[in-house]
Short mmCIF file of C-alpha atoms and ligand atoms in Angstrom, two decimals:
data_model
loop_
_atom_site.label_atom_id
_atom_site.label_comp_id
_atom_site.label_asym_id
_atom_site.label_seq_id
_atom_site.Cartn_x
_atom_site.Cartn_y
_atom_site.Cartn_z
CA MET N 20 91.72 92.68 100.11
CA GLN N 21 93.28 95.21 97.78
CA SER N 22 91.66 96.89 94.84
CA ILE N 23 95.03 97.05 93.18
CA ASN N 24 96.28 93.55 93.56
CA PRO N 25 100.07 93.58 93.43
CA LEU N 26 100.26 89.84 93.02
CA SER N 27 98.10 89.40 89.95
CA GLY N 28 97.92 92.93 88.64
CA SER N 29 94.13 92.69 88.34
CA ILE N 30 91.37 94.68 89.96
CA ASP N 31 90.15 92.94 93.06
CA LYS N 32 86.59 91.63 92.73
CA SER N 33 85.78 92.85 96.22
CA LEU N 34 86.04 96.47 95.11
CA VAL N 35 83.51 95.85 92.37
CA ARG N 36 81.27 94.13 94.91
CA ILE N 37 81.59 97.04 97.32
CA ALA N 38 80.94 99.61 94.68
CA SER N 39 77.83 97.63 93.71
CA THR N 40 76.44 97.43 97.23
CA PRO N 41 73.24 99.52 97.38
CA GLY N 42 73.01 102.37 99.85
CA LEU N 43 76.71 102.94 100.29
CA GLY N 44 76.95 106.17 98.44
CA LEU N 45 79.31 104.74 95.85
CA THR N 46 78.80 104.25 92.15
CA HIS N 47 81.21 102.65 89.77
CA HIS N 48 81.76 101.73 86.19
CA ARG N 49 84.42 99.70 84.47
CA SER N 50 85.93 102.13 82.01
CA SER N 51 88.20 99.39 80.64
CA PRO N 52 88.85 95.75 81.56
CA SER N 53 91.50 96.84 84.04
CA ARG N 54 90.12 100.18 85.17
CA LEU N 55 87.39 100.76 87.69
CA THR N 56 86.05 104.24 88.32
CA VAL N 57 84.44 104.70 91.72
CA LYS N 58 82.38 107.77 92.56
CA CYS N 59 81.32 108.83 96.03
CA LEU N 60 77.80 110.33 96.00
CA ASP N 61 77.04 112.87 98.72
CA SER N 62 73.31 112.51 98.18
CA ALA N 63 73.18 108.75 98.59
CA ASN N 64 71.08 107.57 101.49
CA GLY N 65 73.28 104.89 102.97
CA GLY N 66 72.12 105.12 106.61
CA ARG N 67 74.66 104.83 109.35
CA THR N 68 77.50 103.74 107.14
CA ARG N 69 77.28 106.51 104.58
CA HIS N 70 79.60 108.97 106.32
CA GLU N 71 82.04 106.24 107.09
CA TRP N 72 82.10 105.28 103.45
CA GLN N 73 82.59 108.82 102.38
CA SER N 74 85.52 109.27 104.72
CA CYS N 75 86.80 105.94 103.48
CA CYS N 76 86.59 107.28 99.95
CA ALA N 77 88.37 110.46 100.94
CA VAL N 78 91.18 108.44 102.50
CA LEU N 79 91.28 106.23 99.45
CA ALA N 80 91.39 109.18 97.16
CA SER N 81 94.35 110.76 98.91
CA LYS N 82 96.18 107.45 99.23
CA VAL N 83 95.54 106.65 95.62
CA ALA N 84 96.87 110.07 94.67
CA SER N 85 100.11 109.47 96.55
CA GLN N 86 100.30 105.97 95.13
CA GLN N 87 99.99 107.50 91.70
CA GLN N 88 103.15 109.50 92.33
CA ASP N 89 104.98 106.42 93.61
CA SER N 90 103.82 104.06 90.92
CA LYS N 91 104.77 106.50 88.17
CA LYS N 92 108.26 106.59 89.61
CA THR N 93 108.57 102.85 90.07
CA ASP N 94 106.50 100.72 87.78
CA GLY N 95 104.49 102.88 85.48
CA GLY N 96 101.11 102.14 87.07
CA SER N 97 98.52 104.89 86.96
CA THR N 98 95.71 105.81 89.28
CA GLY N 99 93.58 108.89 88.78
CA VAL N 100 91.80 111.06 91.30
CA ALA N 101 89.49 113.95 90.57
CA THR N 102 86.75 115.95 92.21
CA VAL N 103 83.78 116.18 89.84
CA ASN N 104 80.75 118.31 90.82
CA GLY N 105 81.83 118.04 94.44
CA HIS N 106 82.06 114.26 94.25
CA GLN N 107 85.31 112.47 94.72
CA THR N 108 86.03 110.26 91.74
CA PHE N 109 88.96 107.92 91.45
CA ASP N 110 90.20 105.23 89.12
CA PHE N 111 91.89 102.04 90.15
CA VAL N 112 94.36 100.64 87.68
CA PRO N 113 96.73 97.77 88.39
CA ILE N 114 100.35 98.60 88.88
CA ASN N 115 102.13 97.14 85.86
CA GLY N 116 104.85 94.63 86.30
CA ALA N 117 104.26 94.09 90.02
CA VAL N 118 105.28 90.57 90.90
CA ALA N 119 104.80 88.35 93.89
CA LYS N 120 107.78 88.73 96.22
CA SER N 121 106.77 86.14 98.79
CA PRO N 122 106.45 82.46 98.03
CA PHE N 123 103.76 82.19 100.71
CA ALA N 124 100.18 82.65 99.66
CA LEU N 125 99.22 84.47 102.87
CA PRO N 126 97.39 87.78 103.15
CA LYS N 127 99.67 90.80 102.82
CA PRO N 128 99.38 93.27 105.72
CA LEU N 129 97.37 96.41 105.10
CA SER N 130 99.43 99.53 104.89
CA ILE N 131 98.38 103.15 104.83
CA SER N 132 99.04 103.32 101.11
CA ASP N 133 96.58 100.60 100.20
CA PHE N 134 93.41 101.22 102.14
CA SER N 135 91.07 100.28 99.40
CA ALA N 136 88.80 97.31 99.75
CA VAL N 137 86.05 96.97 102.27
CA PRO N 138 84.47 93.53 102.04
CA LEU N 139 80.93 93.44 103.32
CA HIS N 140 80.30 89.78 102.77
CA GLY N 141 78.63 87.49 105.26
CA SER N 142 78.45 88.17 108.95
CA GLN N 143 82.01 87.22 109.87
CA LEU N 144 83.60 89.76 112.18
CA ARG N 145 86.70 91.35 110.64
CA VAL N 146 89.40 91.87 113.23
CA ALA N 147 92.43 94.03 112.47
CA TYR N 148 95.78 93.26 114.11
CA GLN N 149 99.34 94.44 113.63
CA GLY N 150 101.68 91.95 112.02
CA VAL N 151 101.47 89.10 109.55
CA PRO N 152 99.81 85.68 109.98
CA GLY N 153 101.48 83.78 112.81
CA ALA N 154 101.89 86.93 114.96
CA TYR N 155 100.75 86.68 118.57
CA SER N 156 98.30 89.47 117.85
CA GLU N 157 96.59 87.21 115.30
CA ALA N 158 96.29 84.54 118.02
CA ALA N 159 94.81 87.17 120.37
CA ALA N 160 92.24 88.10 117.70
CA GLY N 161 91.34 84.40 117.41
CA LYS N 162 91.02 84.06 121.18
CA ALA N 163 88.68 87.05 121.33
CA TYR N 164 86.61 86.03 118.30
CA PRO N 165 87.23 82.38 117.34
CA ASN N 166 85.39 82.61 113.99
CA CYS N 167 86.63 86.02 112.94
CA GLU N 168 88.35 87.02 109.74
CA PRO N 169 91.73 88.32 110.94
CA ILE N 170 93.00 91.31 108.96
CA PRO N 171 96.79 91.80 109.11
CA CYS N 172 98.00 95.42 109.21
CA ASP N 173 101.57 96.61 108.88
CA GLN N 174 101.39 99.19 111.69
CA PHE N 175 99.36 99.71 114.87
CA GLU N 176 97.96 102.94 113.47
CA VAL N 177 96.69 101.17 110.37
CA ALA N 178 94.71 98.77 112.60
CA PHE N 179 93.05 101.77 114.29
CA GLN N 180 92.26 103.34 110.92
CA ALA N 181 90.96 100.06 109.49
CA VAL N 182 88.24 100.10 112.16
CA GLU N 183 87.55 103.80 111.74
CA ILE N 184 86.89 103.48 108.03
CA TRP N 185 84.95 100.20 108.34
CA ILE N 186 87.52 97.94 106.72
CA ALA N 187 87.48 96.06 110.03
CA ASP N 188 84.90 95.75 112.81
CA ARG N 189 87.40 95.42 115.67
CA ALA N 190 91.10 95.91 116.30
CA VAL N 191 93.04 93.78 118.78
CA LEU N 192 96.20 95.53 119.99
CA PRO N 193 98.83 94.70 122.62
CA VAL N 194 99.13 97.20 125.47
CA GLU N 195 101.37 95.47 127.99
CA ASN N 196 103.43 92.38 128.62
CA SER N 197 104.26 90.83 131.98
CA LEU N 198 108.01 90.90 131.22
CA GLY N 199 108.49 93.65 128.66
CA GLY N 200 106.08 96.22 130.15
CA SER N 201 103.87 98.68 128.31
CA ILE N 202 103.56 99.06 124.57
CA HIS N 203 103.62 102.86 124.71
CA ARG N 204 102.75 103.45 121.09
CA ASN N 205 99.30 101.97 121.63
CA TYR N 206 98.63 104.13 124.68
CA ASP N 207 99.38 107.21 122.57
CA LEU N 208 97.18 105.95 119.74
CA LEU N 209 94.28 105.20 122.11
CA LEU N 210 94.19 108.89 122.91
CA ARG N 211 94.67 110.11 119.36
CA HIS N 212 91.87 107.97 117.94
CA ARG N 213 88.25 107.88 119.09
CA LEU N 214 87.75 104.13 119.30
CA HIS N 215 86.36 102.44 122.43
CA ILE N 216 87.84 99.57 124.41
CA VAL N 217 85.18 96.82 124.43
CA GLY N 218 87.20 93.93 125.79
CA GLU N 219 90.59 92.58 126.77
CA VAL N 220 92.50 89.41 125.99
CA GLN N 221 95.34 87.99 128.03
CA LEU N 222 97.44 85.69 125.91
CA PRO N 223 100.19 83.38 127.23
CA VAL N 224 103.19 83.99 124.97
CA HIS N 225 105.60 81.09 124.42
CA HIS N 226 108.50 82.04 122.17
CA CYS N 227 110.53 79.74 119.92
CA LEU N 228 113.88 80.30 118.23
CA LEU N 229 113.32 79.54 114.54
CA ALA N 230 115.71 79.03 111.63
CA LEU N 231 115.77 77.52 108.14
CA PRO N 232 115.72 73.72 108.04
CA GLY N 233 119.22 72.26 108.41
CA VAL N 234 120.64 75.36 110.13
CA ARG N 235 122.33 74.64 113.47
CA MET N 236 122.60 76.84 116.53
CA GLU N 237 126.30 77.56 115.87
CA HIS N 238 125.48 79.02 112.42
CA ILE N 239 123.40 81.82 113.95
CA THR N 240 125.05 85.27 113.99
CA ARG N 241 121.87 87.36 114.07
CA ILE N 242 118.53 87.11 115.92
CA ILE N 243 115.61 89.18 114.68
CA SER N 244 112.20 89.80 116.22
CA HIS N 245 109.74 92.34 117.55
CA PRO N 246 111.46 94.49 120.23
CA GLN N 247 109.01 93.16 122.87
CA ALA N 248 109.86 89.56 122.01
CA LEU N 249 113.62 90.32 122.09
CA SER N 250 113.22 91.87 125.52
CA GLN N 251 111.07 88.97 126.80
CA CYS N 252 113.83 86.47 125.86
CA GLU N 253 116.87 88.60 126.68
CA ASN N 254 118.26 86.55 129.60
CA THR N 255 117.59 83.16 128.02
CA ILE N 256 119.31 84.15 124.77
CA THR N 257 122.30 85.50 126.69
CA LYS N 258 122.52 82.27 128.71
CA MET N 259 122.46 80.21 125.49
CA GLY N 260 125.88 81.76 124.77
CA LEU N 261 125.06 82.60 121.16
CA ASN N 262 127.43 85.09 119.59
CA ALA N 263 124.59 86.79 117.76
CA SER N 264 123.54 90.40 117.26
CA ARG N 265 119.89 91.26 117.94
CA GLU N 266 117.79 93.29 115.56
CA ALA N 267 114.30 94.66 115.94
CA VAL N 268 111.71 94.17 113.20
CA ASP N 269 107.99 94.99 113.01
CA ASP N 270 106.60 91.70 114.32
CA THR N 271 107.65 88.21 115.33
CA ALA N 272 106.01 86.32 112.46
CA GLY N 273 107.31 88.94 110.00
CA ALA N 274 110.82 88.04 111.21
CA ALA N 275 110.17 84.36 110.44
CA GLU N 276 108.76 85.22 107.01
CA TYR N 277 111.77 87.45 106.26
CA ILE N 278 114.23 84.62 106.99
CA ALA N 279 112.30 82.19 104.79
CA THR N 280 111.80 84.64 101.93
CA ASN N 281 115.44 85.71 101.86
CA ASN N 282 116.86 82.25 102.60
CA LEU N 283 118.95 83.63 105.47
CA ARG N 284 121.00 80.77 106.90
CA ASN N 285 122.81 82.83 109.55
CA THR N 286 119.67 84.39 111.05
CA ALA N 287 117.15 83.12 113.60
CA ALA N 288 113.76 84.60 114.52
CA ILE N 289 112.01 84.71 117.87
CA ALA N 290 108.42 83.86 116.99
CA SER N 291 105.53 81.47 117.63
CA ALA N 292 105.29 77.76 116.82
CA ARG N 293 102.56 78.70 114.33
CA ALA N 294 104.95 81.05 112.52
CA ALA N 295 107.40 78.12 112.17
CA GLU N 296 104.64 76.07 110.51
CA LEU N 297 103.45 78.86 108.24
CA TYR N 298 106.90 79.84 106.95
CA GLY N 299 108.51 76.39 106.87
CA LEU N 300 111.10 76.99 109.59
CA GLN N 301 112.49 74.54 112.13
CA THR N 302 112.44 75.14 115.88
CA LEU N 303 115.95 75.38 117.37
CA ALA N 304 114.62 76.00 120.89
CA LYS N 305 111.21 76.50 122.44
CA GLY N 306 109.90 78.18 125.59
CA ILE N 307 112.75 80.73 125.44
CA GLN N 308 110.85 83.53 127.21
CA ASP N 309 112.54 84.53 130.49
CA ASP N 310 109.47 83.55 132.52
CA SER N 311 107.23 80.57 131.76
CA SER N 312 104.11 82.55 132.68
CA ASN N 313 104.82 85.28 130.11
CA VAL N 314 101.51 86.97 129.24
CA THR N 315 100.62 89.81 126.87
CA ARG N 316 97.48 91.83 127.45
CA PHE N 317 95.59 93.06 124.39
CA VAL N 318 92.67 95.47 124.19
CA ILE N 319 89.79 95.03 121.76
CA LEU N 320 88.71 98.25 120.07
CA SER N 321 85.45 99.09 118.38
CA ARG N 322 83.72 102.13 116.89
CA GLU N 323 80.90 101.88 119.45
CA PRO N 324 81.25 101.39 123.21
CA ILE N 325 79.47 98.48 124.88
CA ILE N 326 76.86 98.98 127.56
CA PRO N 327 78.57 98.33 130.90
CA ARG N 328 77.04 95.62 133.09
CA ILE N 329 77.30 94.41 136.65
CA ASP N 330 76.60 90.70 136.21
CA ARG N 331 80.26 89.87 135.61
CA PRO N 332 83.64 91.41 136.50
CA PHE N 333 84.31 94.56 134.49
CA LYS N 334 87.34 96.76 134.09
CA THR N 335 87.30 100.46 133.14
CA SER N 336 90.17 102.32 131.44
CA ILE N 337 90.51 106.10 131.72
CA VAL N 338 93.03 108.75 130.72
CA PHE N 339 93.36 112.13 132.42
CA ALA N 340 95.58 115.20 132.63
CA GLN N 341 96.14 117.32 135.69
CA GLU N 342 95.18 120.95 136.19
CA LYS N 343 98.08 123.26 135.48
CA GLY N 344 100.47 123.44 138.37
CA THR N 345 98.61 121.08 140.69
CA ASN N 346 99.62 117.66 141.82
CA ILE N 347 96.45 115.66 141.51
CA LEU N 348 97.71 112.12 141.29
CA PHE N 349 97.36 111.42 145.00
CA LYS N 350 93.81 112.84 145.03
CA VAL N 351 92.78 110.79 142.01
CA LEU N 352 94.15 107.59 143.48
CA SER N 353 92.36 108.27 146.77
CA SER N 354 89.03 108.62 144.92
CA PHE N 355 89.37 104.96 144.01
CA ALA N 356 90.95 103.78 147.27
CA PHE N 357 88.12 105.27 149.42
CA ARG N 358 85.59 103.29 147.39
CA ASN N 359 87.56 100.05 147.53
CA ILE N 360 88.10 100.10 143.80
CA ASN N 361 91.18 98.14 142.86
CA LEU N 362 93.57 99.69 140.32
CA THR N 363 95.20 97.20 137.96
CA LYS N 364 97.42 99.52 135.92
CA ILE N 365 98.78 103.05 135.90
CA GLU N 366 100.86 104.45 133.09
CA SER N 367 102.12 107.97 132.47
CA ARG N 368 102.90 109.32 129.03
CA PRO N 369 104.20 112.69 127.85
CA HIS N 370 101.45 115.24 127.27
CA ARG N 371 102.34 115.72 123.62
CA ASN N 372 100.11 118.78 123.08
CA GLN N 373 101.81 120.60 125.92
CA PRO N 374 104.91 118.62 126.97
CA ILE N 375 106.61 121.31 129.13
CA ARG N 376 105.33 123.75 131.75
CA VAL N 377 107.66 126.64 132.62
CA GLU N 378 107.21 127.67 136.23
CA ASP N 379 107.80 131.10 137.77
CA GLY N 380 111.55 131.33 138.13
CA GLY N 381 112.13 129.35 134.91
CA ALA N 382 112.03 125.74 136.14
CA LYS N 383 110.72 123.44 133.44
CA GLN N 384 108.33 120.67 134.45
CA PHE N 385 107.31 117.82 132.18
CA GLU N 386 103.56 117.43 131.70
CA TYR N 387 101.98 113.98 131.75
CA LEU N 388 98.86 112.14 130.80
CA PHE N 389 97.91 109.32 133.16
CA TYR N 390 96.25 106.11 132.03
CA VAL N 391 94.51 104.14 134.77
CA ASP N 392 92.67 100.79 134.65
CA PHE N 393 90.40 99.94 137.56
CA GLU N 394 88.29 96.94 138.46
CA ALA N 395 84.72 98.23 138.32
CA SER N 396 82.01 98.73 135.74
CA MET N 397 80.78 102.18 134.77
CA ALA N 398 77.33 100.79 135.59
CA GLU N 399 78.31 100.76 139.29
CA GLU N 400 77.52 103.78 141.40
CA ARG N 401 80.91 103.67 143.15
CA ALA N 402 82.69 103.96 139.79
CA GLN N 403 80.45 106.84 138.70
CA ASN N 404 81.08 108.66 141.98
CA ALA N 405 84.82 108.08 141.77
CA LEU N 406 84.92 109.51 138.27
CA ALA N 407 82.74 112.49 139.21
CA GLU N 408 85.35 113.28 141.88
CA VAL N 409 88.28 112.71 139.52
CA GLU N 410 86.69 115.11 137.06
CA GLU N 411 86.88 117.87 139.69
CA PHE N 412 90.67 117.56 139.98
CA THR N 413 91.55 117.11 136.34
CA SER N 414 91.71 119.36 133.30
CA PHE N 415 90.89 116.50 130.98
CA LEU N 416 89.25 113.11 131.54
CA ARG N 417 88.17 110.47 129.04
CA VAL N 418 86.75 107.01 129.62
CA LEU N 419 88.45 104.78 127.06
CA GLY N 420 86.08 101.91 127.78
CA SER N 421 84.29 99.81 130.38
CA TYR N 422 84.51 96.16 129.41
CA PRO N 423 84.44 92.55 130.70
CA MET N 424 87.68 91.33 132.23
CA ASP N 425 89.43 88.36 130.66
CA MET N 426 88.88 85.73 133.37
CA THR N 427 90.31 82.77 131.42
CA PRO N 428 91.99 80.47 133.95
CA TRP N 429 95.73 80.49 133.43
CA ARG N 430 97.51 77.22 132.61
CA PRO N 431 101.30 77.22 132.24
CA ASP N 432 101.08 74.77 129.32
CA MET N 433 98.79 77.02 127.28
CA GLU N 434 100.81 77.43 124.08
CA GLU N 435 100.51 80.05 121.39
O1 LIG P 10 105.01 90.51 116.95
C1 LIG P 10 104.00 89.91 117.32
O2 LIG P 10 103.82 88.71 117.09
C2 LIG P 10 102.96 90.65 118.03
O3 LIG P 10 101.84 90.24 118.01
C3 LIG P 10 103.36 91.87 118.79
C4 LIG P 10 103.71 91.58 120.25
C5 LIG P 10 103.81 92.93 121.04
O4 LIG P 10 103.69 94.00 120.50
O5 LIG P 10 104.05 92.83 122.26
C6 LIG P 10 102.63 90.81 120.88
C7 LIG P 10 102.87 89.85 121.78
C8 LIG P 10 104.23 89.56 122.24
O6 LIG P 10 104.35 90.25 123.47
C9 LIG P 10 105.27 90.04 121.32
C10 LIG P 10 105.00 90.92 120.36
#
């Protein structure tokens, strides 16, 4: 996945393949066995993908530039960026002396600093998720697209960007859990980015307590996991009577990997059964979520919206802000109630562009953005009428997506 491959120190073949793909607006030459110079041509006629590639190159160029600073400081690697005749030109050179840190030959998550390779091979859908292999988000990607190529990303934002710059075709991101509540970060990112919700996945989440082989419950003094997973198991862990501190890490499977890589015999991870398999851990306890029907809801994001239909149940997600000084929430909710449109979710978030309104007399009011999901397709007249009405009361309204509902029958034994 990376042009600069930190494990082998060689230039990734996929970058050469990409740079060789006709119509992408990129040219390249190998200036030395370990150096690849890629040039972004403004005049290339690459069709729909050309602009995306150019923005990809711009991102790459700036990331490579910052990597250059870092690598000079740390391991002497060099990466050059220049603008030549208005074209962005950049060299990829392996970072010297980089060695494999993990004993597991699994894909390393994308991070902002290494957006670089965009494989365009075959027709397999590339689905970005946050976390490392074994994360529940990876399972959600597999449920949505069973034959996809899952692309691990180290942050939610990276998954959004991976789709925007065509490294991935879709992103699958958690938005709420039946026990832990909303994943606020993703609500904020939905607004900041221009991707469309094209589907949802509801995934039963069954947590396990994992530790190194041979470690017993009484050895555990620390439990690490994703904050959502810690909160979903809070009561069960307390009831187990473990005298262990709890620490938040980026994702559940990452916690398992961390224990294995660092041979931590006093630490347990809350993660999936698949993470135990992947990272060679044993299961101390399973089904430790506080409710057996624990479910996380994920949204599927794409660059293009889908055409809403009426031949199957659809959901629509919107975000809106109120007119200054008016209280519109009741009116908005009535627009749906009068048309018998069921609301499935409402979430308020700070209006970050304008968080405070100072009223006459000095009182400060917090400003909010409201996210609403309702059970109707934008192809239905009642939904269109409801939104036309909502638009009258609001200063800002955006449809985040109209998409098929996940109607998978729920079975308590469905394990992830
Ligand atoms: O850490 C993971 O495995 C994730 O996929 C993230 C996440 C989340 O953000 O809620 C997804 C599902 C579970 O609810 C716990 C964690």
